[in-house]
Short mmCIF file of C-alpha atoms in Angstrom, two decimals:
data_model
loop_
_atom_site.label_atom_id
_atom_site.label_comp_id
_atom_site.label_asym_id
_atom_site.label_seq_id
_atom_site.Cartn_x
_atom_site.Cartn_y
_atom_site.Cartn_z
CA UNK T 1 -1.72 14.06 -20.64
CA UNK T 2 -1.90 10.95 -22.56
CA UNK T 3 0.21 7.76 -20.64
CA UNK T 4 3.31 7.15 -22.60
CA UNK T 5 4.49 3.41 -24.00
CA UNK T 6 5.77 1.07 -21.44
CA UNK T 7 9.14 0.95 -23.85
CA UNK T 8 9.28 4.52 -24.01
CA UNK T 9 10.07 4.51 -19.93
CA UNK T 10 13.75 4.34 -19.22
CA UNK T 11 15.95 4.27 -16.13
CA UNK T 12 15.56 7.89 -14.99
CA UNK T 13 12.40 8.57 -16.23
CA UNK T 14 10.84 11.43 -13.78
CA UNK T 15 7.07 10.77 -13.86
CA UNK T 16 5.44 14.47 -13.80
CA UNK T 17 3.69 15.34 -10.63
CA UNK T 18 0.10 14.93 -10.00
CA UNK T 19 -1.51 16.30 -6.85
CA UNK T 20 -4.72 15.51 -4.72
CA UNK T 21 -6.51 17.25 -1.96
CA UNK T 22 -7.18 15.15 1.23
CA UNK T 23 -10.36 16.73 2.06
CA UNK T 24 -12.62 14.79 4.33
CA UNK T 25 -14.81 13.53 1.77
CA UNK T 26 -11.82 12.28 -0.10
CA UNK T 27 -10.71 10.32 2.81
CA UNK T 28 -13.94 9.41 4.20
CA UNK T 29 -14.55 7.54 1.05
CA UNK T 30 -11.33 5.88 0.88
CA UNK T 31 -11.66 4.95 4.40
CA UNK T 32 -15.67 3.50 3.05
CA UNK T 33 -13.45 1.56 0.72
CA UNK T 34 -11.05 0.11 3.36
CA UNK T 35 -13.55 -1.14 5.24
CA UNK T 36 -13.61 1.57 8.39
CA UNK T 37 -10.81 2.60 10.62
CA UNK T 38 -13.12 5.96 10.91
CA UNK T 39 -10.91 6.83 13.87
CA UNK T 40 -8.66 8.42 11.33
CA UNK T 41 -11.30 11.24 10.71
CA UNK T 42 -11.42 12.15 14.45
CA UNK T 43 -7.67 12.58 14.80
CA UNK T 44 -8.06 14.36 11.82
CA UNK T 45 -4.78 12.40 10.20
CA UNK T 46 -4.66 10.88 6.68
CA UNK T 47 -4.32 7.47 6.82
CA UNK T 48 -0.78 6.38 5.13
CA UNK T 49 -1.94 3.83 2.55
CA UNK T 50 -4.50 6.41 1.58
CA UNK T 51 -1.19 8.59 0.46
CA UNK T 52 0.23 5.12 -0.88
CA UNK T 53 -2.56 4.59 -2.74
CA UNK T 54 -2.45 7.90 -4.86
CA UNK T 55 1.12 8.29 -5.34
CA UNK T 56 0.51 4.47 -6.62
CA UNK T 57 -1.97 5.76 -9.31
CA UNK T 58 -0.48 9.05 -10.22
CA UNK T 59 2.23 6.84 -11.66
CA UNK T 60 0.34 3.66 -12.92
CA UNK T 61 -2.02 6.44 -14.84
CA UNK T 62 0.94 8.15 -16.47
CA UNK T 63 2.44 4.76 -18.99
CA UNK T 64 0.65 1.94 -20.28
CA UNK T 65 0.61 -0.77 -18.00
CA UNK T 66 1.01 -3.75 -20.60
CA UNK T 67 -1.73 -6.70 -19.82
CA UNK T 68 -0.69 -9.70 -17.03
CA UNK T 69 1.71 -6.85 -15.41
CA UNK T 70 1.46 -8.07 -11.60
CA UNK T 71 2.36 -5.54 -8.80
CA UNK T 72 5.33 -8.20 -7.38
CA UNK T 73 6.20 -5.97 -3.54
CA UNK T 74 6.12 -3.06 -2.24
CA UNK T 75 8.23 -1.35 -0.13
CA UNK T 76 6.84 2.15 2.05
CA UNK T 77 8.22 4.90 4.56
CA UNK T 78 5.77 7.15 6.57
CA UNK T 79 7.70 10.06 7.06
CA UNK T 80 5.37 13.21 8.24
CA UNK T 81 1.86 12.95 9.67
CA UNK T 82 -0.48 14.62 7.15
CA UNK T 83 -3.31 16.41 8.34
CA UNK T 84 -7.36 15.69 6.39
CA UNK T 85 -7.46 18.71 3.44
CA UNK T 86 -3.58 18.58 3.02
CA UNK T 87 -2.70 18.95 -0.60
CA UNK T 88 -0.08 16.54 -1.81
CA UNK T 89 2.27 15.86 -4.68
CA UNK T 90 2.91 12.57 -5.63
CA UNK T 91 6.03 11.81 -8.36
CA UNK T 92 7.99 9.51 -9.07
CA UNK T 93 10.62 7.71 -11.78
CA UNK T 94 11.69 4.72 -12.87
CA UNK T 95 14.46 3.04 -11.15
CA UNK T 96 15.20 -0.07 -12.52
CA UNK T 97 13.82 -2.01 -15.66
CA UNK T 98 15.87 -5.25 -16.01
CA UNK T 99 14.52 -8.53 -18.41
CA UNK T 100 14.64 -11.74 -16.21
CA UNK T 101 14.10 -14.41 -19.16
CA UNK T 102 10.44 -13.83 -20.22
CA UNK T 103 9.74 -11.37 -17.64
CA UNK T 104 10.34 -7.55 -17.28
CA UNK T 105 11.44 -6.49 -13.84
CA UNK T 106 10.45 -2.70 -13.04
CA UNK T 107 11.06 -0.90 -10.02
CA UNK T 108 9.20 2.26 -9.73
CA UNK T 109 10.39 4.69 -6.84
CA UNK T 110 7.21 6.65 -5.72
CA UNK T 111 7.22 9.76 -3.10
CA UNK T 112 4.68 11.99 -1.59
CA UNK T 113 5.13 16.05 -0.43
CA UNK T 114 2.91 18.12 1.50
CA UNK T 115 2.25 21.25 0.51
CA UNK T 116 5.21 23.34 2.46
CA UNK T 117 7.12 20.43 -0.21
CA UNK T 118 8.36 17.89 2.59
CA UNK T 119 8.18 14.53 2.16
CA UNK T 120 5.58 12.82 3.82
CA UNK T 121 6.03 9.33 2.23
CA UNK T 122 8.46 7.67 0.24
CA UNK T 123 8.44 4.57 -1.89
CA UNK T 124 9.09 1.69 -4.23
CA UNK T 125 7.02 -0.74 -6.32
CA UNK T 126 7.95 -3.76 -8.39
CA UNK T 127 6.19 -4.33 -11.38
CA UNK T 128 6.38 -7.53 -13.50
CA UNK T 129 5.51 -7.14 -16.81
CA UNK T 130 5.90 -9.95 -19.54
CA UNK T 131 7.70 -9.28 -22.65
CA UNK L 1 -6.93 4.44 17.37
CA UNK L 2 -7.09 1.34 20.09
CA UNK L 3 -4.97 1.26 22.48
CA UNK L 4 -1.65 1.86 21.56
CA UNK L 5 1.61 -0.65 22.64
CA UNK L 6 4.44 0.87 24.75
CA UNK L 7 7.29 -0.58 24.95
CA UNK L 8 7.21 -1.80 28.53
CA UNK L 9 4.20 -3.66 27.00
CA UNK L 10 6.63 -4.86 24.01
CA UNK L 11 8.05 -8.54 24.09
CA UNK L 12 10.03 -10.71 21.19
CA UNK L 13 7.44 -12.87 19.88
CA UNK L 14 4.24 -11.49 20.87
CA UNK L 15 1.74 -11.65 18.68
CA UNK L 16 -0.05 -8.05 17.12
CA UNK L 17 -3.74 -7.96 17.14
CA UNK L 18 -5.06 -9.41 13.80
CA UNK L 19 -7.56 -7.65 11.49
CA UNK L 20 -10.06 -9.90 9.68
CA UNK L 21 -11.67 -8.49 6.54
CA UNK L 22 -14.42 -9.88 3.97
CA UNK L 23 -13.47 -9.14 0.41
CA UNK L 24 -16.73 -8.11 -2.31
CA UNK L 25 -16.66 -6.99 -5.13
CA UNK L 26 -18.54 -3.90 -3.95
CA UNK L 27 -15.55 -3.53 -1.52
CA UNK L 28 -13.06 -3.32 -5.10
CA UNK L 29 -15.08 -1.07 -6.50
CA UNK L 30 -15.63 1.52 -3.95
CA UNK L 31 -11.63 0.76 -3.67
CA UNK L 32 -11.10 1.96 -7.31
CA UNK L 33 -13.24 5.24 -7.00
CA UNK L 34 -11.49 6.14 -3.74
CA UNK L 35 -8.23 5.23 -5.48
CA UNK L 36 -8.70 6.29 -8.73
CA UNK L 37 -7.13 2.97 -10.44
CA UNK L 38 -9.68 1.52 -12.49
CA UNK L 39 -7.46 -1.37 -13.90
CA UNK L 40 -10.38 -3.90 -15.67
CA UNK L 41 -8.52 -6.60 -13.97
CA UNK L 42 -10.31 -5.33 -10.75
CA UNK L 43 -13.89 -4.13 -11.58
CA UNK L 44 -14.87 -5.69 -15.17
CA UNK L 45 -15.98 -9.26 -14.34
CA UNK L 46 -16.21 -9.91 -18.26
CA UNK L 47 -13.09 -8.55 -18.95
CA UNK L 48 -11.10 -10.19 -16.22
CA UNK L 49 -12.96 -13.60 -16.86
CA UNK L 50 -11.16 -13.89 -20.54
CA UNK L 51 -7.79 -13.18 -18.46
CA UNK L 52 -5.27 -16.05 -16.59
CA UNK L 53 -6.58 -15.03 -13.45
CA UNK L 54 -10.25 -16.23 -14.37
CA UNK L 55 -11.85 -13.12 -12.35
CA UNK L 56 -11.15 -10.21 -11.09
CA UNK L 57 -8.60 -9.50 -8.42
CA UNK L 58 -8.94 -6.90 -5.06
CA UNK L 59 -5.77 -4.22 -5.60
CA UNK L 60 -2.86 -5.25 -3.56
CA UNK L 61 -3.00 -1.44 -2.11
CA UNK L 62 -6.22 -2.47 -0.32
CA UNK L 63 -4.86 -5.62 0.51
CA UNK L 64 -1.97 -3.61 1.88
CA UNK L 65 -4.13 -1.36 3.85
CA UNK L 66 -5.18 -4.05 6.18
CA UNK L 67 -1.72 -4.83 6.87
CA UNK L 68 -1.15 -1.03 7.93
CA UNK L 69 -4.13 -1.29 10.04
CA UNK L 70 -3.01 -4.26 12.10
CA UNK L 71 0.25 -1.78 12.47
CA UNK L 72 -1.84 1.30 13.52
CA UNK L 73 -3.64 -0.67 15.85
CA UNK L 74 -0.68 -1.23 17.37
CA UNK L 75 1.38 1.54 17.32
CA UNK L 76 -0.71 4.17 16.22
CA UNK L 77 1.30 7.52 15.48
CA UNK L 78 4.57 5.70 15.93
CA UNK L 79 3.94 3.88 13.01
CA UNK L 80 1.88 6.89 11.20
CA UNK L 81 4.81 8.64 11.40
CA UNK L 82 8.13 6.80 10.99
CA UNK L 83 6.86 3.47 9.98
CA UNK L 84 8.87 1.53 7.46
CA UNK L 85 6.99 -1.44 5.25
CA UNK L 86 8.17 -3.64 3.11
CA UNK L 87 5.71 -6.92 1.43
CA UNK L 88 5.63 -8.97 -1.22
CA UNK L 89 2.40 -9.74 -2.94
CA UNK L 90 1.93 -13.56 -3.25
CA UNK L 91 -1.39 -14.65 -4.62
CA UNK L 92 -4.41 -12.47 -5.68
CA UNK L 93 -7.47 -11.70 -2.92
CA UNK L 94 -10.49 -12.41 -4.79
CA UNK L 95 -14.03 -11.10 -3.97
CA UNK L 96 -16.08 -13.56 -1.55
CA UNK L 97 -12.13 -14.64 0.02
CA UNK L 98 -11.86 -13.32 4.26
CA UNK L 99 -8.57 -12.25 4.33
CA UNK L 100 -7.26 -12.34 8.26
CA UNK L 101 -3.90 -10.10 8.43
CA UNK L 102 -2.19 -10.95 11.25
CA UNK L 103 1.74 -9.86 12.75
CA UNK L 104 4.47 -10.88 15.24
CA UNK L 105 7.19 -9.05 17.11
CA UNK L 106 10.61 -10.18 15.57
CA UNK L 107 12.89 -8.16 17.77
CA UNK L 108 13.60 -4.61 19.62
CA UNK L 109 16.55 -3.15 18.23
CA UNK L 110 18.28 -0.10 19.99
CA UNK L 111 19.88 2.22 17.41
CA UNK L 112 21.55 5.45 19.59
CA UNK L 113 19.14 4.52 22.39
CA UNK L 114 16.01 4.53 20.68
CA UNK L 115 13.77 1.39 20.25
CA UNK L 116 13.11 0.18 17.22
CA UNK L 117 10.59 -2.48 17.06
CA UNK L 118 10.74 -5.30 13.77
CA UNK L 119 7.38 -6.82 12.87
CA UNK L 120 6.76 -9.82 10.92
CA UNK L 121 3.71 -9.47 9.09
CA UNK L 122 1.42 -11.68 6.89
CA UNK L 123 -2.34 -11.65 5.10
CA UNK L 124 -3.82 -14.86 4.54
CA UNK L 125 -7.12 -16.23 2.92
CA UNK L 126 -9.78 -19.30 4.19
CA UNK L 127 -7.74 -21.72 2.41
CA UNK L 128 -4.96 -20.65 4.18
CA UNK L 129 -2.71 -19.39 1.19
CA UNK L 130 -0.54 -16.48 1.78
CA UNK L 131 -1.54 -13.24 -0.19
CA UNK L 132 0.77 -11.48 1.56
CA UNK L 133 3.82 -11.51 3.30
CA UNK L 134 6.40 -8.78 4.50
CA UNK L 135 8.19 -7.45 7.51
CA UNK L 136 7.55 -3.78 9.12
CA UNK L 137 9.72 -1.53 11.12
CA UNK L 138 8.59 1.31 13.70
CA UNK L 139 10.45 3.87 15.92
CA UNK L 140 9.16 4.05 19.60
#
């Protein structure tokens, strides 16, 4: 699906779902990335940012992300353990989108289910864009 | 996991153990494969050069992971499970910057009996500017 216009996303928008299988390899390579924390592949649990992370990029893949748009905060909940080779759905919408003088506030709510569809992690990102 | 905190162990102002992490650009990249966000603002040196920033920029997710790790370190499944996080993202960490994450017990609240424990939390580079800063709650 091709990303749609940053002024085609309103308040309400539901981004459509994208999922991603935890396998080992997936993690163990995000885990690479993070710089170890390998402890998470014995206890066989995803770490949470890992979940972050793809719920994050699910959305950010699905509009066009205008140039000099800063991720401002973010704001998470870990709700579930998920257990390595869980497949998840991340989705999300748009919350807010409010123009501070040359600036474009957007809040993006972001959320995370396993595959028996409970939510495992829920979310919200700022963006600021400038118009 | 390390040793995880109980809350007999728990005291207002006690400091959480700090996580110290060397940022290359090797690190952003493997950090946008694993992720999947390929922004140019992150791997394309050329690209992000010609932009405001001068350079590219590490993803505040990865940033953000080091604060969850000082957390887990900490608290370990309380946190995995029932941790709340909330940061703002103050300056960009840049490849070649050690960023040293660091957090603080606030308070211990009791909500129907059970503990909740407030963390401050912040991410910092060698000059000493904040890259991040943010507060995190967890249920004991």
């Amino acid at each position: 699906m091709s990303p749609i216009s940053f002024e085609q996303l309103v308040v309400g928008y539901e981004f459509p779902s994208t999922s991603y299988q935890l396998s080992e390899s997936v993690i163990s390579k995000y885990l690479e990335a993070v710089g170890g924390q390998q402890h998470f592949l014995t206890s066989g649990i995803v770490p949470p940012l890992a979940i972050a992370a793809y719920a994050m990029t699910a959305l950010s893949q699905s509009f066009s992300v205008p140039p000099g748009s800063i991720h401002a905060s973010q704001e998470l909940e870990f709700l579930k353990l998920v257990p390595i080779g869980t497949t998840i759905s991340c989705g999300g919408k748009i919350a807010q989108k409010v123009q501070r003088g040359k600036l474009q506030l957007v809040v993006l709510e972001i959320n995370a289910l396993n595959q028996d569809k409970e939510k495992v992690l829920s979310g919200k990102a700022t963006i600021v864009v400038p118009s | 996991m390390t040793q995880e905190l109980k809350l007999s162990d728990i005291h207002q102002g006690d400091s959480l153990p700090s996580v110290v992490k060397h940022i290359t650009q090797r690190e952003i990249n493997l950090y946008a494969e694993a992720s999947g966000d390929f922004n140019p603002i992150h791997i394309d040196e050329s690209f992000a050069a010609q932009t405001p920033l001068g350079g590219t920029i590490a993803h505040g997710m990865l940033i953000l992971a080091y604060v969850s790790e000082v957390m887990t370190q900490a608290f370990g499944k309380s946190w995995l499970s029932g941790g709340k996080l909330s940061v703002r993202f103050k300056a960009p960490a840049r490849p070649k910057d050690t960023i040293t994450t660091s957090g603080k017990i606030d308070s211990i609240e009791y909500k129907e009996g059970v503990p909740y424990v407030n963390c401050s939390l912040e991410s910092r580079n060698q000059k000493g500017e904040t890259v991040i800063t943010g507060g995190a709650v967890v249920k004991l």
